[in-house]
Tab-separated table of N, CA and C in Angstrom:
chain	number	residue	atom	x	y	z
A	1	MET	N	-27.489	8.388	-20.816
A	1	MET	CA	-27.466	7.040	-20.260
A	1	MET	C	-26.217	6.813	-19.420
A	2	LYS	N	-25.048	7.255	-19.953
A	2	LYS	CA	-23.796	7.045	-19.232
A	2	LYS	C	-23.787	7.825	-17.925
A	3	GLN	N	-24.287	9.077	-17.983
A	3	GLN	CA	-24.327	9.893	-16.777
A	3	GLN	C	-25.267	9.281	-15.743
A	4	LYS	N	-26.349	8.667	-16.207
A	4	LYS	CA	-27.290	8.024	-15.303
A	4	LYS	C	-26.631	6.834	-14.591
A	5	LEU	N	-25.803	6.068	-15.308
A	5	LEU	CA	-25.078	4.956	-14.688
A	5	LEU	C	-24.086	5.461	-13.651
A	6	ALA	N	-23.411	6.572	-13.951
A	6	ALA	CA	-22.449	7.132	-12.999
A	6	ALA	C	-23.161	7.594	-11.731
A	7	TRP	N	-24.318	8.253	-11.890
A	7	TRP	CA	-25.076	8.701	-10.723
A	7	TRP	C	-25.606	7.517	-9.934
A	8	LYS	N	-25.986	6.456	-10.634
A	8	LYS	CA	-26.465	5.255	-9.954
A	8	LYS	C	-25.353	4.640	-9.108
A	9	GLY	N	-24.142	4.572	-9.650
A	9	GLY	CA	-23.004	4.056	-8.897
A	9	GLY	C	-22.665	4.933	-7.712
A	10	LEU	N	-22.713	6.249	-7.902
A	10	LEU	CA	-22.429	7.177	-6.817
A	10	LEU	C	-23.493	7.083	-5.727
A	11	THR	N	-24.744	6.980	-6.129
A	11	THR	CA	-25.831	6.843	-5.162
A	11	THR	C	-25.687	5.563	-4.363
A	12	LEU	N	-25.343	4.479	-5.027
A	12	LEU	CA	-25.143	3.206	-4.340
A	12	LEU	C	-23.976	3.302	-3.363
A	13	ALA	N	-22.874	3.919	-3.782
A	13	ALA	CA	-21.705	4.048	-2.906
A	13	ALA	C	-22.030	4.900	-1.679
A	14	LEU	N	-22.739	5.998	-1.876
A	14	LEU	CA	-23.099	6.860	-0.749
A	14	LEU	C	-24.095	6.184	0.186
A	15	ALA	N	-25.027	5.430	-0.363
A	15	ALA	CA	-25.982	4.700	0.475
A	15	ALA	C	-25.260	3.634	1.292
A	16	MET	N	-24.303	2.956	0.677
A	16	MET	CA	-23.518	1.958	1.412
A	16	MET	C	-22.710	2.610	2.526
A	17	MET	N	-22.095	3.752	2.239
A	17	MET	CA	-21.314	4.452	3.255
A	17	MET	C	-22.197	4.890	4.425
A	18	ALA	N	-23.387	5.372	4.123
A	18	ALA	CA	-24.301	5.795	5.189
A	18	ALA	C	-24.722	4.606	6.044
A	19	CYS	N	-25.020	3.480	5.419
A	19	CYS	CA	-25.382	2.271	6.175
A	19	CYS	C	-24.211	1.793	7.016
A	20	GLN	N	-23.018	1.801	6.444
A	20	GLN	CA	-21.838	1.355	7.179
A	20	GLN	C	-21.541	2.267	8.361
A	21	LEU	N	-21.659	3.570	8.168
A	21	LEU	CA	-21.419	4.517	9.250
A	21	LEU	C	-22.430	4.318	10.371
A	22	THR	N	-23.675	4.094	10.021
A	22	THR	CA	-24.711	3.820	11.021
A	22	THR	C	-24.392	2.545	11.795
A	23	LEU	N	-23.980	1.516	11.085
A	23	LEU	CA	-23.603	0.256	11.728
A	23	LEU	C	-22.426	0.456	12.681
A	24	ILE	N	-21.398	1.165	12.243
A	24	ILE	CA	-20.214	1.391	13.068
A	24	ILE	C	-20.575	2.166	14.335
A	25	LEU	N	-21.396	3.195	14.188
A	25	LEU	CA	-21.800	3.975	15.357
A	25	LEU	C	-22.650	3.151	16.319
A	26	ALA	N	-23.520	2.310	15.796
A	26	ALA	CA	-24.357	1.459	16.655
A	26	ALA	C	-23.513	0.428	17.395
A	27	VAL	N	-22.580	-0.200	16.700
A	27	VAL	CA	-21.710	-1.197	17.340
A	27	VAL	C	-20.827	-0.519	18.386
A	28	SER	N	-20.316	0.671	18.082
A	28	SER	CA	-19.489	1.392	19.045
A	28	SER	C	-20.298	1.778	20.281
A	29	ALA	N	-21.532	2.184	20.080
A	29	ALA	CA	-22.399	2.501	21.226
A	29	ALA	C	-22.645	1.256	22.071
A	30	ALA	N	-22.806	0.118	21.435
A	30	ALA	CA	-22.990	-1.135	22.180
A	30	ALA	C	-21.740	-1.470	22.986
A	31	TRP	N	-20.562	-1.264	22.399
A	31	TRP	CA	-19.323	-1.518	23.141
A	31	TRP	C	-19.177	-0.571	24.326
A	32	VAL	N	-19.557	0.694	24.139
A	32	VAL	CA	-19.507	1.649	25.260
A	32	VAL	C	-20.422	1.173	26.373
A	33	HIS	N	-21.602	0.722	26.017
A	33	HIS	CA	-22.559	0.251	27.018
A	33	HIS	C	-22.063	-1.007	27.730
A	34	LEU	N	-21.446	-1.915	26.982
A	34	LEU	CA	-21.018	-3.189	27.561
A	34	LEU	C	-19.681	-3.108	28.305
A	35	LYS	N	-18.707	-2.412	27.730
A	35	LYS	CA	-17.342	-2.468	28.275
A	35	LYS	C	-16.754	-1.120	28.658
A	36	GLY	N	-17.390	-0.022	28.280
A	36	GLY	CA	-16.872	1.288	28.657
A	36	GLY	C	-16.347	2.101	27.481
A	37	ILE	N	-15.904	3.313	27.818
A	37	ILE	CA	-15.482	4.286	26.802
A	37	ILE	C	-14.293	3.788	25.985
A	38	SER	N	-13.324	3.164	26.625
A	38	SER	CA	-12.131	2.726	25.880
A	38	SER	C	-12.493	1.682	24.823
A	39	ALA	N	-13.438	0.818	25.141
A	39	ALA	CA	-13.888	-0.167	24.151
A	39	ALA	C	-14.636	0.527	23.013
A	40	GLY	N	-15.377	1.564	23.333
A	40	GLY	CA	-16.077	2.330	22.288
A	40	GLY	C	-15.110	3.011	21.344
A	41	TYR	N	-14.045	3.580	21.905
A	41	TYR	CA	-13.027	4.199	21.044
A	41	TYR	C	-12.328	3.155	20.173
A	42	ALA	N	-12.015	2.012	20.767
A	42	ALA	CA	-11.382	0.946	19.985
A	42	ALA	C	-12.298	0.501	18.852
A	43	SER	N	-13.589	0.431	19.149
A	43	SER	CA	-14.563	0.054	18.130
A	43	SER	C	-14.620	1.100	17.011
A	44	LEU	N	-14.563	2.368	17.382
A	44	LEU	CA	-14.541	3.422	16.365
A	44	LEU	C	-13.280	3.349	15.507
A	45	TYR	N	-12.154	3.014	16.127
A	45	TYR	CA	-10.927	2.818	15.352
A	45	TYR	C	-11.102	1.672	14.345
A	46	GLY	N	-11.680	0.573	14.805
A	46	GLY	CA	-11.919	-0.557	13.907
A	46	GLY	C	-12.846	-0.191	12.760
A	47	GLY	N	-13.889	0.572	13.062
A	47	GLY	CA	-14.789	1.034	11.999
A	47	GLY	C	-14.102	1.990	11.042
A	48	GLY	N	-13.250	2.853	11.588
A	48	GLY	CA	-12.503	3.779	10.737
A	48	GLY	C	-11.517	3.069	9.835
A	49	ILE	N	-10.902	2.007	10.373
A	49	ILE	CA	-9.970	1.223	9.555
A	49	ILE	C	-10.702	0.584	8.379
A	50	TYR	N	-11.962	0.267	8.552
A	50	TYR	CA	-12.746	-0.248	7.435
A	50	TYR	C	-13.208	0.893	6.524
A	51	LEU	N	-13.767	1.947	7.121
A	51	LEU	CA	-14.488	2.962	6.354
A	51	LEU	C	-13.566	3.852	5.514
A	52	ILE	N	-12.421	4.236	6.031
A	52	ILE	CA	-11.528	5.137	5.295
A	52	ILE	C	-11.015	4.498	3.997
A	53	PRO	N	-10.490	3.258	4.016
A	53	PRO	CA	-10.088	2.648	2.739
A	53	PRO	C	-11.258	2.440	1.774
A	54	GLN	N	-12.432	2.126	2.305
A	54	GLN	CA	-13.607	1.960	1.444
A	54	GLN	C	-13.967	3.277	0.770
A	55	LEU	N	-13.860	4.373	1.520
A	55	LEU	CA	-14.130	5.691	0.952
A	55	LEU	C	-13.100	6.038	-0.125
A	56	LEU	N	-11.830	5.757	0.131
A	56	LEU	CA	-10.790	6.004	-0.873
A	56	LEU	C	-11.038	5.193	-2.140
A	57	PHE	N	-11.418	3.920	-1.964
A	57	PHE	CA	-11.726	3.066	-3.105
A	57	PHE	C	-12.891	3.636	-3.912
A	58	SER	N	-13.949	4.029	-3.222
A	58	SER	CA	-15.129	4.556	-3.916
A	58	SER	C	-14.808	5.843	-4.658
A	59	LEU	N	-14.083	6.743	-4.027
A	59	LEU	CA	-13.727	8.000	-4.686
A	59	LEU	C	-12.841	7.760	-5.905
A	60	PHE	N	-11.905	6.832	-5.799
A	60	PHE	CA	-11.001	6.572	-6.914
A	60	PHE	C	-11.724	5.915	-8.084
A	61	THR	N	-12.570	4.916	-7.796
A	61	THR	CA	-13.206	4.184	-8.890
A	61	THR	C	-14.349	4.950	-9.530
A	62	LEU	N	-14.980	5.848	-8.818
A	62	LEU	CA	-16.113	6.586	-9.384
A	62	LEU	C	-15.707	7.920	-9.986
A	63	ASN	N	-14.419	8.175	-10.067
A	63	ASN	CA	-13.927	9.459	-10.549
A	63	ASN	C	-13.815	9.537	-12.066
A	64	ARG	N	-13.837	8.431	-12.764
A	64	ARG	CA	-13.619	8.408	-14.208
A	64	ARG	C	-14.899	8.742	-14.978
A	65	ASN	N	-14.741	9.546	-16.030
A	65	ASN	CA	-15.846	9.813	-16.945
A	65	ASN	C	-15.977	8.641	-17.901
A	66	LEU	N	-17.179	8.130	-18.020
A	66	LEU	CA	-17.406	6.994	-18.909
A	66	LEU	C	-17.553	7.477	-20.340
A	67	GLY	N	-17.038	6.703	-21.249
A	67	GLY	CA	-17.140	7.029	-22.662
A	67	GLY	C	-16.903	5.783	-23.480
A	68	PRO	N	-16.980	5.909	-24.802
A	68	PRO	CA	-16.721	4.742	-25.634
A	68	PRO	C	-15.288	4.246	-25.439
A	69	GLY	N	-15.153	2.952	-25.283
A	69	GLY	CA	-13.834	2.360	-25.117
A	69	GLY	C	-13.235	2.541	-23.734
A	70	SER	N	-14.050	2.881	-22.749
A	70	SER	CA	-13.504	3.126	-21.410
A	70	SER	C	-13.565	1.892	-20.513
A	71	ALA	N	-13.979	0.751	-21.044
A	71	ALA	CA	-14.097	-0.452	-20.215
A	71	ALA	C	-12.749	-0.862	-19.629
A	72	GLY	N	-11.696	-0.762	-20.401
A	72	GLY	CA	-10.368	-1.099	-19.906
A	72	GLY	C	-9.922	-0.162	-18.796
A	73	TRP	N	-10.251	1.120	-18.934
A	73	TRP	CA	-9.881	2.079	-17.898
A	73	TRP	C	-10.680	1.864	-16.627
A	74	VAL	N	-11.935	1.485	-16.765
A	74	VAL	CA	-12.755	1.199	-15.582
A	74	VAL	C	-12.176	0.003	-14.838
A	75	LEU	N	-11.795	-1.032	-15.564
A	75	LEU	CA	-11.174	-2.198	-14.947
A	75	LEU	C	-9.857	-1.815	-14.270
A	76	TRP	N	-9.063	-0.987	-14.935
A	76	TRP	CA	-7.814	-0.508	-14.360
A	76	TRP	C	-8.091	0.262	-13.063
A	77	ASP	N	-9.108	1.114	-13.075
A	77	ASP	CA	-9.455	1.877	-11.877
A	77	ASP	C	-9.836	0.956	-10.720
A	78	PHE	N	-10.557	-0.117	-11.014
A	78	PHE	CA	-10.941	-1.047	-9.953
A	78	PHE	C	-9.722	-1.768	-9.388
A	79	TYR	N	-8.794	-2.171	-10.246
A	79	TYR	CA	-7.585	-2.829	-9.754
A	79	TYR	C	-6.734	-1.876	-8.910
A	80	VAL	N	-6.530	-0.671	-9.391
A	80	VAL	CA	-5.743	0.308	-8.639
A	80	VAL	C	-6.475	0.686	-7.349
A	81	GLY	N	-7.799	0.852	-7.429
A	81	GLY	CA	-8.584	1.158	-6.236
A	81	GLY	C	-8.493	0.054	-5.198
A	82	ALA	N	-8.510	-1.203	-5.642
A	82	ALA	CA	-8.365	-2.326	-4.712
A	82	ALA	C	-6.983	-2.310	-4.075
A	83	GLY	N	-5.964	-1.958	-4.837
A	83	GLY	CA	-4.621	-1.839	-4.290
A	83	GLY	C	-4.529	-0.722	-3.257
A	84	ILE	N	-5.137	0.412	-3.570
A	84	ILE	CA	-5.167	1.534	-2.627
A	84	ILE	C	-5.890	1.113	-1.349
A	85	LYS	N	-6.981	0.392	-1.506
A	85	LYS	CA	-7.750	-0.060	-0.343
A	85	LYS	C	-6.922	-1.018	0.515
A	86	LEU	N	-6.231	-1.948	-0.108
A	86	LEU	CA	-5.420	-2.913	0.631
A	86	LEU	C	-4.272	-2.228	1.366
A	87	VAL	N	-3.539	-1.369	0.668
A	87	VAL	CA	-2.389	-0.692	1.273
A	87	VAL	C	-2.838	0.234	2.402
A	88	SER	N	-3.918	0.973	2.189
A	88	SER	CA	-4.381	1.885	3.237
A	88	SER	C	-4.936	1.123	4.443
A	89	THR	N	-5.559	-0.033	4.222
A	89	THR	CA	-6.038	-0.844	5.341
A	89	THR	C	-4.874	-1.338	6.184
A	90	VAL	N	-3.855	-1.859	5.530
A	90	VAL	CA	-2.669	-2.341	6.258
A	90	VAL	C	-2.000	-1.183	6.997
A	91	ALA	N	-1.861	-0.045	6.338
A	91	ALA	CA	-1.224	1.118	6.965
A	91	ALA	C	-2.013	1.591	8.190
A	92	LEU	N	-3.333	1.597	8.086
A	92	LEU	CA	-4.149	2.021	9.224
A	92	LEU	C	-4.062	1.028	10.377
A	93	PHE	N	-4.081	-0.276	10.072
A	93	PHE	CA	-3.907	-1.270	11.133
A	93	PHE	C	-2.554	-1.095	11.824
A	94	VAL	N	-1.498	-0.927	11.034
A	94	VAL	CA	-0.167	-0.748	11.606
A	94	VAL	C	-0.125	0.514	12.464
A	95	ALA	N	-0.678	1.603	11.966
A	95	ALA	CA	-0.650	2.863	12.713
A	95	ALA	C	-1.421	2.751	14.029
A	96	VAL	N	-2.619	2.192	13.974
A	96	VAL	CA	-3.436	2.096	15.182
A	96	VAL	C	-2.812	1.134	16.184
A	97	LEU	N	-2.378	-0.020	15.720
A	97	LEU	CA	-1.832	-1.011	16.654
A	97	LEU	C	-0.453	-0.622	17.177
A	98	SER	N	0.279	0.221	16.453
A	98	SER	CA	1.612	0.630	16.892
A	98	SER	C	1.588	1.852	17.800
A	99	TYR	N	0.717	2.798	17.502
A	99	TYR	CA	0.793	4.095	18.172
A	99	TYR	C	-0.354	4.400	19.122
A	100	VAL	N	-1.399	3.596	19.118
A	100	VAL	CA	-2.549	3.851	19.977
A	100	VAL	C	-2.779	2.620	20.840
A	101	GLU	N	-2.980	2.848	22.115
A	101	GLU	CA	-3.272	1.727	23.002
A	101	GLU	C	-4.779	1.479	22.963
A	102	VAL	N	-5.171	0.356	22.356
A	102	VAL	CA	-6.582	0.040	22.187
A	102	VAL	C	-6.872	-1.374	22.663
A	103	ASP	N	-8.139	-1.597	22.997
A	103	ASP	CA	-8.606	-2.960	23.250
A	103	ASP	C	-8.733	-3.645	21.897
A	104	HIS	N	-8.122	-4.792	21.754
A	104	HIS	CA	-8.090	-5.445	20.451
A	104	HIS	C	-9.424	-6.071	20.068
A	105	LEU	N	-10.138	-6.633	21.026
A	105	LEU	CA	-11.389	-7.309	20.699
A	105	LEU	C	-12.418	-6.380	20.052
A	106	PRO	N	-12.734	-5.216	20.645
A	106	PRO	CA	-13.705	-4.328	19.976
A	106	PRO	C	-13.234	-3.858	18.602
A	107	LEU	N	-11.928	-3.613	18.468
A	107	LEU	CA	-11.389	-3.158	17.189
A	107	LEU	C	-11.620	-4.210	16.103
A	108	TYR	N	-11.228	-5.460	16.400
A	108	TYR	CA	-11.359	-6.523	15.401
A	108	TYR	C	-12.816	-6.909	15.153
A	109	VAL	N	-13.639	-6.902	16.187
A	109	VAL	CA	-15.049	-7.265	16.018
A	109	VAL	C	-15.758	-6.238	15.139
A	110	THR	N	-15.530	-4.963	15.406
A	110	THR	CA	-16.178	-3.925	14.599
A	110	THR	C	-15.681	-3.946	13.164
A	111	TYR	N	-14.383	-4.127	12.971
A	111	TYR	CA	-13.845	-4.227	11.617
A	111	TYR	C	-14.465	-5.423	10.883
A	112	SER	N	-14.523	-6.563	11.556
A	112	SER	CA	-15.072	-7.779	10.935
A	112	SER	C	-16.552	-7.624	10.614
A	113	LEU	N	-17.318	-7.041	11.537
A	113	LEU	CA	-18.741	-6.819	11.274
A	113	LEU	C	-18.937	-5.865	10.097
A	114	SER	N	-18.129	-4.822	10.041
A	114	SER	CA	-18.228	-3.876	8.922
A	114	SER	C	-17.932	-4.564	7.604
A	115	LEU	N	-16.912	-5.395	7.590
A	115	LEU	CA	-16.549	-6.120	6.371
A	115	LEU	C	-17.641	-7.102	5.966
A	116	PHE	N	-18.186	-7.829	6.942
A	116	PHE	CA	-19.253	-8.782	6.650
A	116	PHE	C	-20.501	-8.063	6.129
A	117	PHE	N	-20.890	-6.985	6.809
A	117	PHE	CA	-22.104	-6.294	6.390
A	117	PHE	C	-21.922	-5.515	5.097
A	118	GLN	N	-20.670	-5.306	4.667
A	118	GLN	CA	-20.457	-4.722	3.341
A	118	GLN	C	-21.083	-5.617	2.285
A	119	TRP	N	-20.877	-6.912	2.421
A	119	TRP	CA	-21.443	-7.859	1.455
A	119	TRP	C	-22.958	-7.897	1.570
A	120	VAL	N	-23.476	-7.914	2.774
A	120	VAL	CA	-24.930	-7.946	2.971
A	120	VAL	C	-25.577	-6.685	2.414
A	121	ILE	N	-25.014	-5.542	2.745
A	121	ILE	CA	-25.573	-4.263	2.273
A	121	ILE	C	-25.474	-4.173	0.754
A	122	THR	N	-24.385	-4.645	0.174
A	122	THR	CA	-24.239	-4.623	-1.281
A	122	THR	C	-25.321	-5.453	-1.944
A	123	ILE	N	-25.591	-6.627	-1.420
A	123	ILE	CA	-26.625	-7.483	-1.995
A	123	ILE	C	-27.996	-6.823	-1.883
A	124	VAL	N	-28.294	-6.269	-0.725
A	124	VAL	CA	-29.600	-5.634	-0.505
A	124	VAL	C	-29.757	-4.398	-1.377
A	125	LEU	N	-28.757	-3.507	-1.387
A	125	LEU	CA	-28.877	-2.268	-2.130
A	125	LEU	C	-28.790	-2.466	-3.634
A	126	ASN	N	-28.056	-3.457	-4.113
A	126	ASN	CA	-28.002	-3.720	-5.551
A	126	ASN	C	-29.360	-4.154	-6.080
A	127	ASN	N	-30.167	-4.752	-5.252
A	127	ASN	CA	-31.515	-5.131	-5.677
A	127	ASN	C	-32.472	-3.952	-5.615
A	128	ARG	N	-32.085	-2.880	-4.903
A	128	ARG	CA	-32.979	-1.743	-4.736
A	128	ARG	C	-32.695	-0.632	-5.732
A	129	TYR	N	-31.425	-0.316	-5.969
A	129	TYR	CA	-31.079	0.829	-6.823
A	129	TYR	C	-30.835	0.403	-8.242
């Protein structure tokens, strides 16, 4: 039963990542079509700023073996994972905005859409898996 719950969580996380990656690529393609290659790259940076911390969070929180009395450790993993996600998001924003010349609008729009659709995809997929 415990292993089945772990696989269910992993399947949900991977399905969310696949949906998010598809969304990021589609939005970036739209930016390339509308504004050109530089806007597409900026959009990919914005999607990466969302996707990389989300991947780190998922890997960290799904790494624990479940067992009796592990509820406290699972909660601890979620808190630490959220901290890792926050710090890595800030670090990626600082790195991209400091060292790469990008169009800000595509970067922020793609990041915001990815963040918004995280909630939508979570609601949809939680009802499916």
